[in-house]
């Protein structure tokens, strides 16, 4: 069952610049939200989120920031 009160965390880089993506553990899942729309959450398993982090650390998504 999903927890009603989550302990959200965000990257220090996002604080004060209006780019706040937050994460929280919600039972067996990782919840992700944009602080501008806090009622909409995306959920990932630990394995899914771990795969994303490995890819991010390798720079696999860096091209998404190119304008």
PDB file of N, CA and C in Angstrom:
ATOM      1  N   UNK A   1       0.848  -1.194   0.000  1.00  0.00           N
ATOM      2  CA  UNK A   1       0.000   0.000   0.000  1.00  0.00           C
ATOM      3  C   UNK A   1       0.884   1.246   0.000  1.00  0.00           C
ATOM      4  N   UNK A   2       0.487   2.266  -0.731  1.00  0.00           N
ATOM      5  CA  UNK A   2       1.279   3.479  -0.838  1.00  0.00           C
ATOM      6  C   UNK A   2       1.117   4.341   0.415  1.00  0.00           C
ATOM      7  N   UNK A   3       2.218   4.944   0.823  1.00  0.00           N
ATOM      8  CA  UNK A   3       2.229   5.759   2.032  1.00  0.00           C
ATOM      9  C   UNK A   3       1.559   7.108   1.778  1.00  0.00           C
ATOM     10  N   UNK A   4       0.743   7.609   2.729  1.00  0.00           N
ATOM     11  CA  UNK A   4       0.090   8.907   2.528  1.00  0.00           C
ATOM     12  C   UNK A   4       1.061  10.088   2.636  1.00  0.00           C
ATOM     13  N   UNK A   5       2.031  10.012   3.513  1.00  0.00           N
ATOM     14  CA  UNK A   5       3.000  11.095   3.700  1.00  0.00           C
ATOM     15  C   UNK A   5       4.377  10.609   3.276  1.00  0.00           C
ATOM     16  N   UNK A   6       4.904  11.202   2.236  1.00  0.00           N
ATOM     17  CA  UNK A   6       6.217  10.800   1.738  1.00  0.00           C
ATOM     18  C   UNK A   6       7.267  11.826   2.143  1.00  0.00           C
ATOM     19  N   UNK A   7       8.504  11.380   2.267  1.00  0.00           N
ATOM     20  CA  UNK A   7       9.620  12.268   2.580  1.00  0.00           C
ATOM     21  C   UNK A   7      10.349  12.579   1.277  1.00  0.00           C
ATOM     22  N   UNK A   8       9.978  13.688   0.671  1.00  0.00           N
ATOM     23  CA  UNK A   8      10.514  14.078  -0.636  1.00  0.00           C
ATOM     24  C   UNK A   8      11.904  14.672  -0.486  1.00  0.00           C
ATOM     25  N   UNK A   9      12.773  14.344  -1.449  1.00  0.00           N
ATOM     26  CA  UNK A   9      14.110  14.934  -1.502  1.00  0.00           C
ATOM     27  C   UNK A   9      14.322  15.492  -2.907  1.00  0.00           C
ATOM     28  N   UNK A  10      15.190  16.476  -3.010  1.00  0.00           N
ATOM     29  CA  UNK A  10      15.518  17.035  -4.322  1.00  0.00           C
ATOM     30  C   UNK A  10      17.007  17.336  -4.379  1.00  0.00           C
ATOM     31  N   UNK A  11      17.521  17.407  -5.572  1.00  0.00           N
ATOM     32  CA  UNK A  11      18.934  17.705  -5.763  1.00  0.00           C
ATOM     33  C   UNK A  11      19.227  19.132  -5.303  1.00  0.00           C
ATOM     34  N   UNK A  12      20.348  19.307  -4.657  1.00  0.00           N
ATOM     35  CA  UNK A  12      20.738  20.645  -4.206  1.00  0.00           C
ATOM     36  C   UNK A  12      20.834  21.614  -5.370  1.00  0.00           C
ATOM     37  N   UNK A  13      21.202  21.125  -6.536  1.00  0.00           N
ATOM     38  CA  UNK A  13      21.323  21.966  -7.735  1.00  0.00           C
ATOM     39  C   UNK A  13      19.997  22.633  -8.090  1.00  0.00           C
ATOM     40  N   UNK A  14      18.877  21.994  -7.783  1.00  0.00           N
ATOM     41  CA  UNK A  14      17.574  22.523  -8.181  1.00  0.00           C
ATOM     42  C   UNK A  14      17.019  23.547  -7.199  1.00  0.00           C
ATOM     43  N   UNK A  15      17.537  23.602  -6.002  1.00  0.00           N
ATOM     44  CA  UNK A  15      16.992  24.492  -4.974  1.00  0.00           C
ATOM     45  C   UNK A  15      17.216  25.947  -5.362  1.00  0.00           C
ATOM     46  N   UNK A  16      16.128  26.693  -5.389  1.00  0.00           N
ATOM     47  CA  UNK A  16      16.197  28.124  -5.650  1.00  0.00           C
ATOM     48  C   UNK A  16      16.193  28.522  -7.111  1.00  0.00           C
ATOM     49  N   UNK A  17      16.146  27.567  -8.031  1.00  0.00           N
ATOM     50  CA  UNK A  17      16.134  27.921  -9.450  1.00  0.00           C
ATOM     51  C   UNK A  17      14.839  27.503 -10.143  1.00  0.00           C
ATOM     52  N   UNK A  18      13.886  27.016  -9.391  1.00  0.00           N
ATOM     53  CA  UNK A  18      12.591  26.645  -9.943  1.00  0.00           C
ATOM     54  C   UNK A  18      12.599  25.404 -10.811  1.00  0.00           C
ATOM     55  N   UNK A  19      13.594  24.557 -10.642  1.00  0.00           N
ATOM     56  CA  UNK A  19      13.689  23.323 -11.432  1.00  0.00           C
ATOM     57  C   UNK A  19      13.691  22.127 -10.486  1.00  0.00           C
ATOM     58  N   UNK A  20      12.663  22.024  -9.689  1.00  0.00           N
ATOM     59  CA  UNK A  20      12.650  21.041  -8.609  1.00  0.00           C
ATOM     60  C   UNK A  20      11.961  19.747  -8.996  1.00  0.00           C
ATOM     61  N   UNK A  21      12.760  18.731  -9.252  1.00  0.00           N
ATOM     62  CA  UNK A  21      12.268  17.370  -9.412  1.00  0.00           C
ATOM     63  C   UNK A  21      12.575  16.673  -8.099  1.00  0.00           C
ATOM     64  N   UNK A  22      11.570  16.038  -7.515  1.00  0.00           N
ATOM     65  CA  UNK A  22      11.715  15.438  -6.194  1.00  0.00           C
ATOM     66  C   UNK A  22      11.477  13.938  -6.248  1.00  0.00           C
ATOM     67  N   UNK A  23      12.141  13.226  -5.348  1.00  0.00           N
ATOM     68  CA  UNK A  23      12.027  11.774  -5.258  1.00  0.00           C
ATOM     69  C   UNK A  23      11.692  11.363  -3.841  1.00  0.00           C
ATOM     70  N   UNK A  24      10.991  10.232  -3.708  1.00  0.00           N
ATOM     71  CA  UNK A  24      10.659   9.693  -2.390  1.00  0.00           C
ATOM     72  C   UNK A  24      10.501   8.186  -2.498  1.00  0.00           C
ATOM     73  N   UNK A  25      10.806   7.500  -1.423  1.00  0.00           N
ATOM     74  CA  UNK A  25      10.531   6.067  -1.345  1.00  0.00           C
ATOM     75  C   UNK A  25       9.068   5.916  -0.932  1.00  0.00           C
ATOM     76  N   UNK A  26       8.337   5.106  -1.666  1.00  0.00           N
ATOM     77  CA  UNK A  26       6.920   4.867  -1.388  1.00  0.00           C
ATOM     78  C   UNK A  26       6.689   3.358  -1.392  1.00  0.00           C
ATOM     79  N   UNK A  27       6.854   2.758  -0.236  1.00  0.00           N
ATOM     80  CA  UNK A  27       6.758   1.303  -0.153  1.00  0.00           C
ATOM     81  C   UNK A  27       7.890   0.661  -0.919  1.00  0.00           C
ATOM     82  N   UNK A  28       7.567  -0.189  -1.887  1.00  0.00           N
ATOM     83  CA  UNK A  28       8.570  -0.853  -2.716  1.00  0.00           C
ATOM     84  C   UNK A  28       8.894  -0.073  -3.983  1.00  0.00           C
ATOM     85  N   UNK A  29       8.399   1.152  -4.088  1.00  0.00           N
ATOM     86  CA  UNK A  29       8.577   1.947  -5.299  1.00  0.00           C
ATOM     87  C   UNK A  29       9.325   3.245  -5.014  1.00  0.00           C
ATOM     88  N   UNK A  30       9.855   3.838  -6.083  1.00  0.00           N
ATOM     89  CA  UNK A  30      10.446   5.176  -6.028  1.00  0.00           C
ATOM     90  C   UNK A  30       9.446   6.099  -6.717  1.00  0.00           C
ATOM     91  N   UNK A  31       9.016   7.141  -6.016  1.00  0.00           N
ATOM     92  CA  UNK A  31       8.088   8.116  -6.579  1.00  0.00           C
ATOM     93  C   UNK A  31       8.879   9.327  -7.065  1.00  0.00           C
ATOM     94  N   UNK A  32       8.434   9.906  -8.175  1.00  0.00           N
ATOM     95  CA  UNK A  32       9.064  11.083  -8.755  1.00  0.00           C
ATOM     96  C   UNK A  32       7.968  12.107  -9.014  1.00  0.00           C
ATOM     97  N   UNK A  33       8.260  13.374  -8.741  1.00  0.00           N
ATOM     98  CA  UNK A  33       7.282  14.430  -9.026  1.00  0.00           C
ATOM     99  C   UNK A  33       8.007  15.727  -9.344  1.00  0.00           C
ATOM    100  N   UNK A  34       7.289  16.646  -9.963  1.00  0.00           N
ATOM    101  CA  UNK A  34       7.741  18.017 -10.177  1.00  0.00           C
ATOM    102  C   UNK A  34       7.094  18.841  -9.072  1.00  0.00           C
ATOM    103  N   UNK A  35       7.866  19.608  -8.342  1.00  0.00           N
ATOM    104  CA  UNK A  35       7.305  20.349  -7.208  1.00  0.00           C
ATOM    105  C   UNK A  35       6.256  21.372  -7.641  1.00  0.00           C
ATOM    106  N   UNK A  36       6.236  21.745  -8.915  1.00  0.00           N
ATOM    107  CA  UNK A  36       5.215  22.672  -9.412  1.00  0.00           C
ATOM    108  C   UNK A  36       3.861  21.987  -9.570  1.00  0.00           C
ATOM    109  N   UNK A  37       3.857  20.656  -9.623  1.00  0.00           N
ATOM    110  CA  UNK A  37       2.627  19.882  -9.732  1.00  0.00           C
ATOM    111  C   UNK A  37       2.738  18.700  -8.766  1.00  0.00           C
ATOM    112  N   UNK A  38       2.706  18.963  -7.454  1.00  0.00           N
ATOM    113  CA  UNK A  38       3.034  17.948  -6.460  1.00  0.00           C
ATOM    114  C   UNK A  38       2.046  16.791  -6.332  1.00  0.00           C
ATOM    115  N   UNK A  39       0.885  16.884  -6.946  1.00  0.00           N
ATOM    116  CA  UNK A  39      -0.100  15.809  -6.806  1.00  0.00           C
ATOM    117  C   UNK A  39       0.037  14.745  -7.893  1.00  0.00           C
ATOM    118  N   UNK A  40       0.873  14.996  -8.892  1.00  0.00           N
ATOM    119  CA  UNK A  40       1.081  14.040  -9.968  1.00  0.00           C
ATOM    120  C   UNK A  40       2.413  13.330  -9.747  1.00  0.00           C
ATOM    121  N   UNK A  41       2.360  12.017  -9.536  1.00  0.00           N
ATOM    122  CA  UNK A  41       3.553  11.225  -9.259  1.00  0.00           C
ATOM    123  C   UNK A  41       3.745  10.170 -10.336  1.00  0.00           C
ATOM    124  N   UNK A  42       4.997   9.891 -10.665  1.00  0.00           N
ATOM    125  CA  UNK A  42       5.362   8.741 -11.486  1.00  0.00           C
ATOM    126  C   UNK A  42       6.050   7.752 -10.560  1.00  0.00           C
ATOM    127  N   UNK A  43       5.815   6.471 -10.771  1.00  0.00           N
ATOM    128  CA  UNK A  43       6.382   5.446  -9.894  1.00  0.00           C
ATOM    129  C   UNK A  43       7.276   4.498 -10.685  1.00  0.00           C
ATOM    130  N   UNK A  44       8.385   4.101 -10.041  1.00  0.00           N
ATOM    131  CA  UNK A  44       9.345   3.184 -10.646  1.00  0.00           C
ATOM    132  C   UNK A  44       9.759   2.144  -9.620  1.00  0.00           C
ATOM    133  N   UNK A  45      10.034   0.939 -10.108  1.00  0.00           N
ATOM    134  CA  UNK A  45      10.596  -0.062  -9.210  1.00  0.00           C
ATOM    135  C   UNK A  45      12.048   0.318  -8.922  1.00  0.00           C
ATOM    136  N   UNK A  46      12.626  -0.298  -7.904  1.00  0.00           N
ATOM    137  CA  UNK A  46      14.030  -0.026  -7.590  1.00  0.00           C
ATOM    138  C   UNK A  46      14.921  -0.428  -8.766  1.00  0.00           C
ATOM    139  N   UNK A  47      14.613  -1.539  -9.432  1.00  0.00           N
ATOM    140  CA  UNK A  47      15.412  -1.982 -10.577  1.00  0.00           C
ATOM    141  C   UNK A  47      15.317  -0.991 -11.735  1.00  0.00           C
ATOM    142  N   UNK A  48      14.123  -0.478 -11.997  1.00  0.00           N
ATOM    143  CA  UNK A  48      13.953   0.512 -13.071  1.00  0.00           C
ATOM    144  C   UNK A  48      14.726   1.784 -12.763  1.00  0.00           C
ATOM    145  N   UNK A  49      14.621   2.251 -11.528  1.00  0.00           N
ATOM    146  CA  UNK A  49      15.304   3.488 -11.160  1.00  0.00           C
ATOM    147  C   UNK A  49      16.817   3.296 -11.160  1.00  0.00           C
ATOM    148  N   UNK A  50      17.289   2.135 -10.702  1.00  0.00           N
ATOM    149  CA  UNK A  50      18.724   1.847 -10.727  1.00  0.00           C
ATOM    150  C   UNK A  50      19.242   1.844 -12.163  1.00  0.00           C
ATOM    151  N   UNK A  51      18.489   1.268 -13.094  1.00  0.00           N
ATOM    152  CA  UNK A  51      18.897   1.262 -14.497  1.00  0.00           C
ATOM    153  C   UNK A  51      18.976   2.684 -15.041  1.00  0.00           C
ATOM    154  N   UNK A  52      18.024   3.533 -14.673  1.00  0.00           N
ATOM    155  CA  UNK A  52      18.063   4.936 -15.091  1.00  0.00           C
ATOM    156  C   UNK A  52      19.304   5.634 -14.544  1.00  0.00           C
ATOM    157  N   UNK A  53      19.587   5.441 -13.257  1.00  0.00           N
ATOM    158  CA  UNK A  53      20.750   6.098 -12.658  1.00  0.00           C
ATOM    159  C   UNK A  53      22.053   5.671 -13.318  1.00  0.00           C
ATOM    160  N   UNK A  54      22.184   4.395 -13.620  1.00  0.00           N
ATOM    161  CA  UNK A  54      23.396   3.924 -14.306  1.00  0.00           C
ATOM    162  C   UNK A  54      23.525   4.628 -15.655  1.00  0.00           C
ATOM    163  N   UNK A  55      22.436   4.698 -16.401  1.00  0.00           N
ATOM    164  CA  UNK A  55      22.460   5.385 -17.690  1.00  0.00           C
ATOM    165  C   UNK A  55      22.784   6.860 -17.553  1.00  0.00           C
ATOM    166  N   UNK A  56      22.209   7.511 -16.544  1.00  0.00           N
ATOM    167  CA  UNK A  56      22.475   8.937 -16.329  1.00  0.00           C
ATOM    168  C   UNK A  56      23.939   9.168 -15.975  1.00  0.00           C
ATOM    169  N   UNK A  57      24.494   8.321 -15.129  1.00  0.00           N
ATOM    170  CA  UNK A  57      25.905   8.455 -14.750  1.00  0.00           C
ATOM    171  C   UNK A  57      26.839   8.248 -15.937  1.00  0.00           C
ATOM    172  N   UNK A  58      26.419   7.423 -16.898  1.00  0.00           N
ATOM    173  CA  UNK A  58      27.214   7.177 -18.104  1.00  0.00           C
ATOM    174  C   UNK A  58      27.017   8.261 -19.163  1.00  0.00           C
ATOM    175  N   UNK A  59      26.088   9.198 -18.913  1.00  0.00           N
ATOM    176  CA  UNK A  59      25.842  10.280 -19.860  1.00  0.00           C
ATOM    177  C   UNK A  59      24.902   9.915 -20.993  1.00  0.00           C
ATOM    178  N   UNK A  60      24.175   8.812 -20.862  1.00  0.00           N
ATOM    179  CA  UNK A  60      23.311   8.351 -21.939  1.00  0.00           C
ATOM    180  C   UNK A  60      22.152   9.298 -22.256  1.00  0.00           C
ATOM    181  N   UNK A  61      21.835  10.197 -21.358  1.00  0.00           N
ATOM    182  CA  UNK A  61      20.712  11.107 -21.567  1.00  0.00           C
ATOM    183  C   UNK A  61      21.148  12.555 -21.741  1.00  0.00           C
ATOM    184  N   UNK A  62      22.447  12.792 -21.757  1.00  0.00           N
ATOM    185  CA  UNK A  62      22.966  14.163 -21.859  1.00  0.00           C
ATOM    186  C   UNK A  62      22.458  14.893 -23.098  1.00  0.00           C
ATOM    187  N   UNK A  63      22.266  14.177 -24.196  1.00  0.00           N
ATOM    188  CA  UNK A  63      21.800  14.818 -25.431  1.00  0.00           C
ATOM    189  C   UNK A  63      20.412  15.442 -25.272  1.00  0.00           C
ATOM    190  N   UNK A  64      19.651  15.031 -24.266  1.00  0.00           N
ATOM    191  CA  UNK A  64      18.319  15.608 -24.052  1.00  0.00           C
ATOM    192  C   UNK A  64      18.389  17.043 -23.565  1.00  0.00           C
ATOM    193  N   UNK A  65      19.546  17.478 -23.084  1.00  0.00           N
ATOM    194  CA  UNK A  65      19.717  18.835 -22.589  1.00  0.00           C
ATOM    195  C   UNK A  65      20.239  19.778 -23.655  1.00  0.00           C
ATOM    196  N   UNK A  66      20.502  19.283 -24.851  1.00  0.00           N
ATOM    197  CA  UNK A  66      20.984  20.114 -25.942  1.00  0.00           C
ATOM    198  C   UNK A  66      19.809  20.887 -26.537  1.00  0.00           C
ATOM    199  N   UNK A  67      20.005  22.175 -26.693  1.00  0.00           N
ATOM    200  CA  UNK A  67      18.931  23.023 -27.224  1.00  0.00           C
ATOM    201  C   UNK A  67      19.251  23.430 -28.636  1.00  0.00           C
TER     202      UNK A  67
END
